[in-house]
Coordinates of C-alpha atoms in Angstrom, one line a residue:
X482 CA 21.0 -131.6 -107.6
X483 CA 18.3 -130.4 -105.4
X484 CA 17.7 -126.7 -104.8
X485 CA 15.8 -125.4 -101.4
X486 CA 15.5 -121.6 -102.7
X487 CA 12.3 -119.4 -102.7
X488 CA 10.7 -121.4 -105.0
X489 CA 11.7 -124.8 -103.8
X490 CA 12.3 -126.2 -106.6
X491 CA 13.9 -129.8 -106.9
X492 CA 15.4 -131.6 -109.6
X493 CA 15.4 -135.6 -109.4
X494 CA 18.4 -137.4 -108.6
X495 CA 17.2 -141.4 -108.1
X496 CA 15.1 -141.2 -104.6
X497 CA 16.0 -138.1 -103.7
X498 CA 13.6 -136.1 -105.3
X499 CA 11.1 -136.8 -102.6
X500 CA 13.1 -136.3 -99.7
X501 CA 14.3 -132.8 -101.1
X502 CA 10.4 -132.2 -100.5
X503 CA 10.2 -133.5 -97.0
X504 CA 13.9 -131.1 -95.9
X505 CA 11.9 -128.0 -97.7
X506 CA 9.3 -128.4 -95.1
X507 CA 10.5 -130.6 -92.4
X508 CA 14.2 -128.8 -91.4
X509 CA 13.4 -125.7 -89.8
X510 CA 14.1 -127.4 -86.6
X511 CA 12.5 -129.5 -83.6
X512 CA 8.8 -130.5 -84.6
X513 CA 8.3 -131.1 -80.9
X514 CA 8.8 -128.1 -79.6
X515 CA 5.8 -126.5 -77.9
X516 CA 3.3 -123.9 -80.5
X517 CA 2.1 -121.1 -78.8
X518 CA -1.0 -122.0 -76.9
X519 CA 0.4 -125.7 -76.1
X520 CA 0.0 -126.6 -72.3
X521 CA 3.8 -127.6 -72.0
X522 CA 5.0 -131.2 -70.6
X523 CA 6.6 -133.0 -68.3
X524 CA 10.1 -134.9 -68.0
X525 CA 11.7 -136.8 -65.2
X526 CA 15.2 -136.4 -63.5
X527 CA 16.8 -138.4 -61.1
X528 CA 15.4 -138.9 -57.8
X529 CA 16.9 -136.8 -54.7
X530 CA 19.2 -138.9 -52.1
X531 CA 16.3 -138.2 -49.5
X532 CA 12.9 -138.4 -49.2
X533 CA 11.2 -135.5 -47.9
X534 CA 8.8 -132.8 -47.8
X535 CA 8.0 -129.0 -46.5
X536 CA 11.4 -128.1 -48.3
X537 CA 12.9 -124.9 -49.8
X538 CA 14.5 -124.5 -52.9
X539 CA 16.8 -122.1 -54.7
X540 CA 19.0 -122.1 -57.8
X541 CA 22.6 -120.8 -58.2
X542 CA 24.4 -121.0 -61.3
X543 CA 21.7 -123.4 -63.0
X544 CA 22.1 -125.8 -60.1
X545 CA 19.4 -126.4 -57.7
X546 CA 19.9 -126.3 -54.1
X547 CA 17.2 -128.5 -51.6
X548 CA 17.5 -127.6 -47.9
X549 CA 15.4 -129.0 -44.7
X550 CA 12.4 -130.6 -44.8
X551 CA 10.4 -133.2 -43.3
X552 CA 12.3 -136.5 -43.9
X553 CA 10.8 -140.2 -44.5
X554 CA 10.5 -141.4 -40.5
X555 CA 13.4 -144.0 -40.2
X556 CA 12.6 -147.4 -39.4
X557 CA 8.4 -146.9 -40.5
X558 CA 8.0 -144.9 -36.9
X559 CA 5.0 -143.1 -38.3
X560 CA 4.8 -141.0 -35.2
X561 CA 8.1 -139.8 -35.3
X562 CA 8.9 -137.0 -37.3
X563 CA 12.7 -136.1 -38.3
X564 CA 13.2 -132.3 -39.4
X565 CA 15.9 -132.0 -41.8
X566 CA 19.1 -129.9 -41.6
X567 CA 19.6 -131.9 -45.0
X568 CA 21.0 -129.6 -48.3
X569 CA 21.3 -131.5 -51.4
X570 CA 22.6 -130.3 -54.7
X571 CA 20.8 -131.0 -58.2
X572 CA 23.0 -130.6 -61.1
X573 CA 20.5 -131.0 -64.3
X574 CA 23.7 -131.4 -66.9
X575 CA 24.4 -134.2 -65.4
X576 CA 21.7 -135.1 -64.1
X577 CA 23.0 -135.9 -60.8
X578 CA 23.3 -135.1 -56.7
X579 CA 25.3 -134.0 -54.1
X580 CA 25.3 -133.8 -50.6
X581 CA 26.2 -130.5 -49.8
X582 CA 26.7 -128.5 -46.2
X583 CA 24.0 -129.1 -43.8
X584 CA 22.1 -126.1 -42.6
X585 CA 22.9 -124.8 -39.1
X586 CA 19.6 -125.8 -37.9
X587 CA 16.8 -128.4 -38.6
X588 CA 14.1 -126.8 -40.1
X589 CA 10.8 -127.1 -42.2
X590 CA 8.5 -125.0 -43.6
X591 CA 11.3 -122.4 -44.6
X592 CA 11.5 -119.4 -47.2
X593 CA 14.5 -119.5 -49.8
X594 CA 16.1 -117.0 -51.7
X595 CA 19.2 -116.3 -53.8
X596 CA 20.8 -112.6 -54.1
X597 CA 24.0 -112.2 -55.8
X598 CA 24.7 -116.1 -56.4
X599 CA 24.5 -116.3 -52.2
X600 CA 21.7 -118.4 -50.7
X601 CA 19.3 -117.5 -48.4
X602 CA 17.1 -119.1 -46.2
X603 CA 14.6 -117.5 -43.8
X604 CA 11.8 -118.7 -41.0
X605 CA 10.7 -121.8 -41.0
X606 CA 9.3 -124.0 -38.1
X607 CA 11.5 -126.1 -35.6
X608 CA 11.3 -128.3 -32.8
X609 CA 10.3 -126.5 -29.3
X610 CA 9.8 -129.3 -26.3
X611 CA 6.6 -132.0 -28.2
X612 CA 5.9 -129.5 -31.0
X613 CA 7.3 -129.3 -34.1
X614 CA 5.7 -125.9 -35.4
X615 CA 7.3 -123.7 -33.4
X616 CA 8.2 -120.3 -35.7
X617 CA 11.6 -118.7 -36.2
X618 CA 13.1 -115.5 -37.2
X619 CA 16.8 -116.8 -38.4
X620 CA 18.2 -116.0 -41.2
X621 CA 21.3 -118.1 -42.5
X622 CA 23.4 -117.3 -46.1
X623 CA 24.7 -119.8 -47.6
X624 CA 27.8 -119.9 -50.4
X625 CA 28.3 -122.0 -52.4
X626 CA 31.8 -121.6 -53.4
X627 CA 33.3 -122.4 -50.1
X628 CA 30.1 -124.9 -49.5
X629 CA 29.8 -123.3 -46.0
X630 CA 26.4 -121.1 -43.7
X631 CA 27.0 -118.1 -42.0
X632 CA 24.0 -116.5 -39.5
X633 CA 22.7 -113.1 -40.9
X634 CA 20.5 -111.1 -38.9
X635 CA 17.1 -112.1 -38.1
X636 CA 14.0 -110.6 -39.5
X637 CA 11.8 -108.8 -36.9
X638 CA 8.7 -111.7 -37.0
X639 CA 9.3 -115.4 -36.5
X640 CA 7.5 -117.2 -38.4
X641 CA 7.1 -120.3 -40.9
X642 CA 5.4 -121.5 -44.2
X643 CA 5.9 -118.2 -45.5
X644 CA 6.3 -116.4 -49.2
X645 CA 9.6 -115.1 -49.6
X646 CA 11.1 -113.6 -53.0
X647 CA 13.9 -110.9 -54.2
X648 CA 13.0 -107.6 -55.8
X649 CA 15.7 -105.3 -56.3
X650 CA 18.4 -107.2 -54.8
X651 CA 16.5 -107.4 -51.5
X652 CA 15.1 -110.4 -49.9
X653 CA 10.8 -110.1 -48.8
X654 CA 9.4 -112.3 -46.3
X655 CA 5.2 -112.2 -47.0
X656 CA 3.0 -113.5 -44.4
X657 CA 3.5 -117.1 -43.0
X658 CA 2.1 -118.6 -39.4
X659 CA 3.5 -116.8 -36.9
X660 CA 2.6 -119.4 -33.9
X661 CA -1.0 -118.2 -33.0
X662 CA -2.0 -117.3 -36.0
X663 CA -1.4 -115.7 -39.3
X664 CA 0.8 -112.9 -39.7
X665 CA 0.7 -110.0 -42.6
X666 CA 4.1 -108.9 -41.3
X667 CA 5.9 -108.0 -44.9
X668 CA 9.5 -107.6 -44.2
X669 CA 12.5 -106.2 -46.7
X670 CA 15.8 -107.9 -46.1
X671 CA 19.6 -105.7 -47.4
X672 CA 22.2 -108.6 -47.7
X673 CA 24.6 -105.1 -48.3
X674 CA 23.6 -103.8 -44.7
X675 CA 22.5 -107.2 -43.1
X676 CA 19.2 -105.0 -42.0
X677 CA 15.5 -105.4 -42.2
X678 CA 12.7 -102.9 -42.6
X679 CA 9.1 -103.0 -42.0
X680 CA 7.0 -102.8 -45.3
X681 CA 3.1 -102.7 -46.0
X682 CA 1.1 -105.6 -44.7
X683 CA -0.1 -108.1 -46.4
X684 CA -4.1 -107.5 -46.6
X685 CA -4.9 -111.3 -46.5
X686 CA -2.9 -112.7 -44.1
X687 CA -2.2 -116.5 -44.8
X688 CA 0.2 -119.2 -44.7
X689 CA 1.4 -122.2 -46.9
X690 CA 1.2 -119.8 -49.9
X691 CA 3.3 -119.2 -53.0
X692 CA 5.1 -115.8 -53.4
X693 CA 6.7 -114.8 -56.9
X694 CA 8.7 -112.1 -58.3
X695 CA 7.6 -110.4 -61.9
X696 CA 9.6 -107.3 -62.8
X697 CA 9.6 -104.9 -59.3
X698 CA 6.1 -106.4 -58.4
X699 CA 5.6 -109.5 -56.1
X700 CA 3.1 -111.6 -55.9
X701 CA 1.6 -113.7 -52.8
X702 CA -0.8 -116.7 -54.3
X703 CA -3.4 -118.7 -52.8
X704 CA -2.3 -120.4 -49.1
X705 CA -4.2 -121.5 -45.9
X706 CA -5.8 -119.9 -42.8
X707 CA -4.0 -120.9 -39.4
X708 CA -2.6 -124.3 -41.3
X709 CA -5.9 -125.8 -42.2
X710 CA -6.0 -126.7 -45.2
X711 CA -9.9 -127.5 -45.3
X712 CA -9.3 -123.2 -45.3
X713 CA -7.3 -123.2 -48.6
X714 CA -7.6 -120.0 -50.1
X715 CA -7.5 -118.5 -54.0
X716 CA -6.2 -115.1 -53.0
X717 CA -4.0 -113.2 -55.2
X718 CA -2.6 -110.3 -54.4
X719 CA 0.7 -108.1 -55.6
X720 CA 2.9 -105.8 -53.9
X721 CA 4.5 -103.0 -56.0
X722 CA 8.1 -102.6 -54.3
X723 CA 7.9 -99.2 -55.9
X724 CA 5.0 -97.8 -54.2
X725 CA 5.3 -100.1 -51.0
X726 CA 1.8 -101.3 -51.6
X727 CA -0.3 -104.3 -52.3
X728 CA -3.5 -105.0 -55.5
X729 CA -5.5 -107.3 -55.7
X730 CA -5.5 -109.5 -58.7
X731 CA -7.6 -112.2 -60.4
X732 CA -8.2 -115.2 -58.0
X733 CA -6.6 -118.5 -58.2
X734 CA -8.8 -120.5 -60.6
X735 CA -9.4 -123.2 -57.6
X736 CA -8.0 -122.4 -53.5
X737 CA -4.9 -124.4 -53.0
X738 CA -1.6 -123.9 -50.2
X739 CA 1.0 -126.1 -49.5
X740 CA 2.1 -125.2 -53.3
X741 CA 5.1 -123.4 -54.8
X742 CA 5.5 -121.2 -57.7
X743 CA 8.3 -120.0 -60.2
X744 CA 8.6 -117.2 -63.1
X745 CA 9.7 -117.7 -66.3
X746 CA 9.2 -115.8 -69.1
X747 CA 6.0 -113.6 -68.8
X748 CA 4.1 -115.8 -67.1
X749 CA 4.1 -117.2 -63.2
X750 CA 3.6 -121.0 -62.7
X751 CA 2.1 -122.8 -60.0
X752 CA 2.5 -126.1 -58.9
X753 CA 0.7 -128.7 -56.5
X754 CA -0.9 -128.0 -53.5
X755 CA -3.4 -129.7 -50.9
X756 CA -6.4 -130.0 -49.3
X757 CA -8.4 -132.3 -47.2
X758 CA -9.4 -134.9 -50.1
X759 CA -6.3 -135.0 -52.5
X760 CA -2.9 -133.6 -53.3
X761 CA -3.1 -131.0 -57.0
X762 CA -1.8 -132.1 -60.0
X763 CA -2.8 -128.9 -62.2
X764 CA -0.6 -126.5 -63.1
X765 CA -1.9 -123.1 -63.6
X766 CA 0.5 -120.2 -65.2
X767 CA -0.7 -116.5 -64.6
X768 CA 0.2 -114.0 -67.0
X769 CA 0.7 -110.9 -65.0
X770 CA 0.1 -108.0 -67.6
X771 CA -3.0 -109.6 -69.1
X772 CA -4.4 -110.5 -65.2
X773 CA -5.8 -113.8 -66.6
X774 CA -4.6 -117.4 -65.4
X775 CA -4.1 -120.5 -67.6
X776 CA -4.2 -123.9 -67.1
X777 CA -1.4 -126.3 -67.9
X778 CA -0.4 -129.4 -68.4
X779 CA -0.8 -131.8 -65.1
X780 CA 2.0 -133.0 -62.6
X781 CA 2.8 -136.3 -63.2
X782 CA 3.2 -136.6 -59.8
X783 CA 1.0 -134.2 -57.2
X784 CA 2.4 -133.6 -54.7
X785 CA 2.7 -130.9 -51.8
X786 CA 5.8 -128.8 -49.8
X787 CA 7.8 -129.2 -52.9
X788 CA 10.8 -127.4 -53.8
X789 CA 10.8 -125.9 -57.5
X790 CA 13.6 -124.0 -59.3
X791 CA 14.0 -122.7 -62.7
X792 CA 17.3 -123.4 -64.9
X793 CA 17.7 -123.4 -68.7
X794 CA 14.5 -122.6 -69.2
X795 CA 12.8 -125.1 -67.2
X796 CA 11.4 -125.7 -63.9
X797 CA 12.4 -127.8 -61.5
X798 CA 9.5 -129.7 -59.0
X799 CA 11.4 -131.7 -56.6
X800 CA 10.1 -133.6 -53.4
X801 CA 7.3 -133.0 -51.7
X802 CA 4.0 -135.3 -50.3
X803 CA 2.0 -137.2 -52.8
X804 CA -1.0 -137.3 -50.2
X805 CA -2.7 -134.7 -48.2
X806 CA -0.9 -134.1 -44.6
X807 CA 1.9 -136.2 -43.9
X808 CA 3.6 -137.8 -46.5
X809 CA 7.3 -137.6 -48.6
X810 CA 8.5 -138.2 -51.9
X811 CA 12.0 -138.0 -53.6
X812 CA 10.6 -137.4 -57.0
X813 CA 12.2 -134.9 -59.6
X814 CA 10.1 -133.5 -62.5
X815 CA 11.3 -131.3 -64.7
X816 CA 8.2 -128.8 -66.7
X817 CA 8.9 -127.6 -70.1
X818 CA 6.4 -124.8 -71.0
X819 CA 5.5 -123.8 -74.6
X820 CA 7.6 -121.3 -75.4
X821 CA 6.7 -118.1 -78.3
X822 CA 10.4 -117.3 -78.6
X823 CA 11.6 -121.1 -79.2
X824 CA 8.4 -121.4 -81.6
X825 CA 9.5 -118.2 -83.5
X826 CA 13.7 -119.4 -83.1
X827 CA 12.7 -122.9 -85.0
X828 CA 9.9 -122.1 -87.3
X829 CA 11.7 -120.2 -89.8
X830 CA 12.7 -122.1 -93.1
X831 CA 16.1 -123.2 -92.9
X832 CA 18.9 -121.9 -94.6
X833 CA 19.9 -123.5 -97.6
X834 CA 23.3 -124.8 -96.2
X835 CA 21.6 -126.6 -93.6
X836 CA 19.5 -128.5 -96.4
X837 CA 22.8 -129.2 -98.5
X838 CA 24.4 -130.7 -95.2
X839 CA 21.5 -133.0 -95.2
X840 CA 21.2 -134.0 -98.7
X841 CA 24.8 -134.3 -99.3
X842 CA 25.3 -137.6 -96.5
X843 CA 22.2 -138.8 -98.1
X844 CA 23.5 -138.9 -101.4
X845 CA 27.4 -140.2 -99.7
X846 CA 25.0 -142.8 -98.2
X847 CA 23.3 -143.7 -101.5
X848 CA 26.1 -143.9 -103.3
X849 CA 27.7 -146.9 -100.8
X850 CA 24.0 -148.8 -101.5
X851 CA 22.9 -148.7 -98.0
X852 CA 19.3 -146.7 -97.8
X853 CA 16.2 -148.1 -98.4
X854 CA 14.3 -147.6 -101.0
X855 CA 12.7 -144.5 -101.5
X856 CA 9.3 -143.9 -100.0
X857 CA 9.3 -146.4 -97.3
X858 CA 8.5 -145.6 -93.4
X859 CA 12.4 -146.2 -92.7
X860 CA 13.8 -143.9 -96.1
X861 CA 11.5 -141.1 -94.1
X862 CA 12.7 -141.8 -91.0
X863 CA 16.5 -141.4 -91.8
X864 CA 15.9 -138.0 -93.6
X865 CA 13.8 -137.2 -90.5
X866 CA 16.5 -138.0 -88.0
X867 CA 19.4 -136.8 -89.8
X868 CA 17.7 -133.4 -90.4
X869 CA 16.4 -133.2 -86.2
X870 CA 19.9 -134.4 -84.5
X871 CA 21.2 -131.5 -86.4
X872 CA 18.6 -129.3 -85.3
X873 CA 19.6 -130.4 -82.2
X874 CA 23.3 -129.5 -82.7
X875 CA 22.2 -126.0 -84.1
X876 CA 19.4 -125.2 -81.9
X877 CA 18.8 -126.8 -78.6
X878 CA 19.0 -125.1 -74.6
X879 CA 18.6 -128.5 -72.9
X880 CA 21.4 -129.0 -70.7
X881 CA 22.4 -132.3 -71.6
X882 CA 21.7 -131.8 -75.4
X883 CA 24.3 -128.9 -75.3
X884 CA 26.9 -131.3 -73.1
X885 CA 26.6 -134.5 -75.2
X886 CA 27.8 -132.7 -78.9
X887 CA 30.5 -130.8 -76.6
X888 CA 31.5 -134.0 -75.3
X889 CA 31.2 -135.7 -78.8
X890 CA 33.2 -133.2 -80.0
X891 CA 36.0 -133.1 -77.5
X892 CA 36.8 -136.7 -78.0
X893 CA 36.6 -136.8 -81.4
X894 CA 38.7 -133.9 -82.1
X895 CA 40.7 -133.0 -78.7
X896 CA 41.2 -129.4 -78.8
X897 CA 39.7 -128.7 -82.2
X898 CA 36.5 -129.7 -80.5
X899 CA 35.5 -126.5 -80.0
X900 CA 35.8 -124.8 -83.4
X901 CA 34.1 -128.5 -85.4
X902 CA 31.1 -128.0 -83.1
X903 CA 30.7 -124.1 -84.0
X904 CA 31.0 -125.3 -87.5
X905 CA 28.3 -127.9 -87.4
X906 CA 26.4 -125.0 -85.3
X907 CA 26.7 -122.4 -88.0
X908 CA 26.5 -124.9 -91.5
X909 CA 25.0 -127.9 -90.2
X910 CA 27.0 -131.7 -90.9
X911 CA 30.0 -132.7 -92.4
X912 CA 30.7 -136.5 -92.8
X913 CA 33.3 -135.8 -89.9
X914 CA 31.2 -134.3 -87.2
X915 CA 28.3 -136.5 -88.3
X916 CA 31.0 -139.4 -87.6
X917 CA 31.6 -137.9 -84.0
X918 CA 28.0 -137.5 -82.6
X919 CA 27.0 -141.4 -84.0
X920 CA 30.5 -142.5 -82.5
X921 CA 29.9 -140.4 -79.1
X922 CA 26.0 -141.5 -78.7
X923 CA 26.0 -145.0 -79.3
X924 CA 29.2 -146.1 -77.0
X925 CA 27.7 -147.9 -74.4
X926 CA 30.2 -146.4 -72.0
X927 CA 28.8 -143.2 -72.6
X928 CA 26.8 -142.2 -69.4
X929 CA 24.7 -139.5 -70.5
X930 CA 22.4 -141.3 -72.5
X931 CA 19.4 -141.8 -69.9
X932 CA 19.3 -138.0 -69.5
X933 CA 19.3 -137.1 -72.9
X934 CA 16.1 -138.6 -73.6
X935 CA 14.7 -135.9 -72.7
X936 CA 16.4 -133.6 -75.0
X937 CA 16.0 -136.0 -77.7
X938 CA 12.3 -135.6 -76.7
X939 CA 11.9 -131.8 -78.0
X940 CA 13.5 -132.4 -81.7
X941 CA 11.0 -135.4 -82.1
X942 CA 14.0 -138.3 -82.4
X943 CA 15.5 -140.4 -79.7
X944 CA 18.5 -142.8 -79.0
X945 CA 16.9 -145.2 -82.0
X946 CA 17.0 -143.0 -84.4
X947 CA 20.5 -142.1 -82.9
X948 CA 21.7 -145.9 -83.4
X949 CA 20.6 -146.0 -86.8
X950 CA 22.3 -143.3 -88.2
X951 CA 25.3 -145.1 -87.2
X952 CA 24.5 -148.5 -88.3
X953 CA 24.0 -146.6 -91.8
X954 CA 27.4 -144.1 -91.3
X955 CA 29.4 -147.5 -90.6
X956 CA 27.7 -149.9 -93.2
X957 CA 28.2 -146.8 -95.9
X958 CA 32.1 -146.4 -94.6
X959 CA 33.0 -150.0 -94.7
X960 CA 31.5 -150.4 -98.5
X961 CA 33.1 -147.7 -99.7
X962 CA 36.4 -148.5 -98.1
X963 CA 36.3 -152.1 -100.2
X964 CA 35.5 -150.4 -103.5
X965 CA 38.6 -148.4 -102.5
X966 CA 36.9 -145.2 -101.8
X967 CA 37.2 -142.6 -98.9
X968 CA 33.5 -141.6 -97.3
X969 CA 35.3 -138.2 -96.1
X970 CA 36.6 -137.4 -99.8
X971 CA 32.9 -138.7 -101.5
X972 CA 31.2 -136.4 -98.8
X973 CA 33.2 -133.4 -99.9
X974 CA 32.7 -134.4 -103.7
X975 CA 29.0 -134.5 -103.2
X976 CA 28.5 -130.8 -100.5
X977 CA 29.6 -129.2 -103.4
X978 CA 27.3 -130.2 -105.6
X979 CA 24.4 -129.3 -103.1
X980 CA 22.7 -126.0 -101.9
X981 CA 24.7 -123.5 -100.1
X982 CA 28.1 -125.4 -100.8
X983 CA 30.9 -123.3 -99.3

């Protein structure tokens, strides 16, 4: 028997005695989940149905809404510009797309909000006779239940490639290019009245830049004098809904526009950009009540006029131009930053249940002859894998990690599902739910299993390690069926001989 206690203490059984060593210290939870201080990293999702650009963004429900745009020209007519009416819906469960309504009008360049699960979109430039940069002042709401657009009221100053956030349930349009120039027009939309009032300008008015919501303040970062970015700026300045008016905070560490920006957590991110010579791939986060700005980890893909979102604790980069000027992508990256809260929820020493889970299919699996001897690469690897998948079960936001033990659940147990996969949440494997999950992940019909790489990813294990839990599970269960023996009964008879048996 091995005992995980204060004092760790572990009393040899065969090969065991060194693995009990390796659970003390190894099965708090995901090893690859970001310390405090870490830059973050990068996954990829699946690429949006249409390749575009200049797009707005917005998330309802955790799933991410792309509108308008400047689409791929068809046929390689480089001189022809198509503005998109085009709204595409990300779901990051499933990883997948759908078209959705169009917007009422073609439009590029435009600001995105969401109040009370409704979508809004505001400004943005349209065609007007050979021009394509001609400003407007509508205002369209879109819902996403009945998947249809209704025209709002139009803000007071048409305008496009403006900053546009929510503070208190009310929409603010920031700045933007208002046709001969920049504007510092701040404007204050009510969805409850379908009215807009005049607020403080803007001091530094711009276009192409970033605006972001922390707490009741919002904040307009870095942009572009009159659309040139050879005039990028690193301007940052707040506005404090409270007292209707605007502070200047620490610059940008480098001028960029054309970039977008999302808040999670304390911090405000910022993603790509432009200027004359090349697109930006660093990601800078600002942390508001500090003042100070930190620098990331790079886009894998830098681009500009993307579209970002936040959901489950990530953020969403999707579309935008990988070169400076005119140029469209249909790329989907997805940024996991380091997280304090998921470094303090997995760091603590795990309960002493969760180690007795662990050991107790170890010793099932010993018992049928099928581990390799002790000390080798693939004896730790197995403890490793058995001890992060359930980490995984216990632990893990990602969308898709969440979904796939659901799923395993559901179709090993039908409408018990439910209550086996709280179990394994709360006390960690059984033989049974341990069968489910290496049942559910390695059927190759299972179409989830691209996506959940990335899941995988944070606890440190991947589909592999996945497929050889079962090949051991399945070679352990066939030997002990020809000695005549149950692996369910033999797992039972050995939990209770572990820590924290029930």
């Amino acid at each position: 028997m091995c005992t995980v206690l204060p004092s760790a203490s572990c009393r040899r059984v065969s090969w065991q005695t060194a693995w009990c060593l390796l659970l003390v210290t190894t099965a708090a939870g995901p090893s690859a989940a970001e310390p405090t201080g870490s830059p973050g990293f990068w996954l990829t999702g699946a690429p949006a149905p249409t390749v575009r650009s200049e797009v707005g963004a917005g998330v309802i429900d955790g799933k991410i809404y792309v509108i308008g745009g400047l689409q791929e020209p068809r046929g390689g007519q480089v001189a022809v510009v198509d503005i998109s009416n085009t709204v595409e819906e990300y779901d990051p469960i499933l990883n997948t797309w759908t078209a959705k309504a169009p917007l009422p009008a073609r439009l590029h360049h435009p600001g995105v909000a969401v109040i009370d699960r409704k979508l809004y979109v505001v400004g943005g430039f349209s065609q007007s006779g050979l021009s394509i940069w001609s400003p407007v002042a509508t205002l369209y709401r879109y819902d996403p239940v009945t998947d249809t657009w209704t025209e709002r009221h139009a803000m007071p100053t048409a305008r496009g490639a403006l900053g546009v956030a929510v503070v208190g349930h009310k929409l603010v349009a920031i700045g933007g290019f208002a046709g001969r120039g920049d504007t510092g027009a701040v404007e204050l939309y009510d969805p409850s009245t379908d009215s807009w009032i005049t607020m403080a300008k803007l001091p530094t008015p711009r276009d192409h830049l970033a605006a972001a919501t922390y707490g009741q303040d919002v904040c307009a970062i870095g942009g572009r004098l009159n659309r040139d970015f050879a005039r990028n700026l690193a301007v940052v300045e707040c506005w404090h809904s409270t007292l209707n008016r605007w502070e200047r905070r620490a610059d940008l560490p480098a001028p960029r526009s054309g970039h977008a920006a999302a808040t999670l957590g304390r911090h405000i991110y910022v993603f790509g950009g432009e200027s004359p010579e090349q697109t930006i791939a660093p990601t800078v986060a600002y942390r508001v009540d500090m003042d100070k700005w930190h620098t990331m980890a790079e886009m894998p893909t830098a681009r500009h006029g993307l579209g970002t979102g936040v959901a489950d604790n990530r953020i969403y980069a999707i579309g935008g131009g990988p070169t400076p000027g005119r140029a469209f992508s249909n790329v989907t990256e997805i940024y996991v930053p380091p997280s304090n809260e998921a470094a303090r929820r997995t760091s603590a020493r795990a309960s002493a249940a969760h180690v007795g889970a662990v050991m107790a299919v170890l010793a099932t699996w010993s018992e049928a002859g099928v581990l390799p001897p002790e000390s080798t690469p693939d004896a730790s690897r197995i403890v490793k894998a058995l001890i992060q998948f359930q980490s995984a079960m216990m632990k893990s936001d990602h969308p898709q990690v969440r979904r796939f033990f659901e799923q395993a659940m559901d179709q090993k147990f039908g409408q018990a599902g439910p209550q086996y996969l709280q179990q394994g949440r709360t006390t960690g494997w059984t033989s049974r739910i341990l069968e489910a999950v290496v049942e559910y992940g390695t059927n190759p019909r299972m179409d989830l299993q691209p996506a959940l790489e990335s899941g995988w990813r944070e606890f440190n294990v991947s589909s592999q390690d996945l497929r050889l839990l079962a090949s051991l599970h399945a070679a352990a269960k066939d030997q002990l069926s020809r000695e005549g023996k149950d692996l369910h009964a033999l797992y039972e008879e050995k939990r209770r001989l572990m820590p924290g048996a029930p």
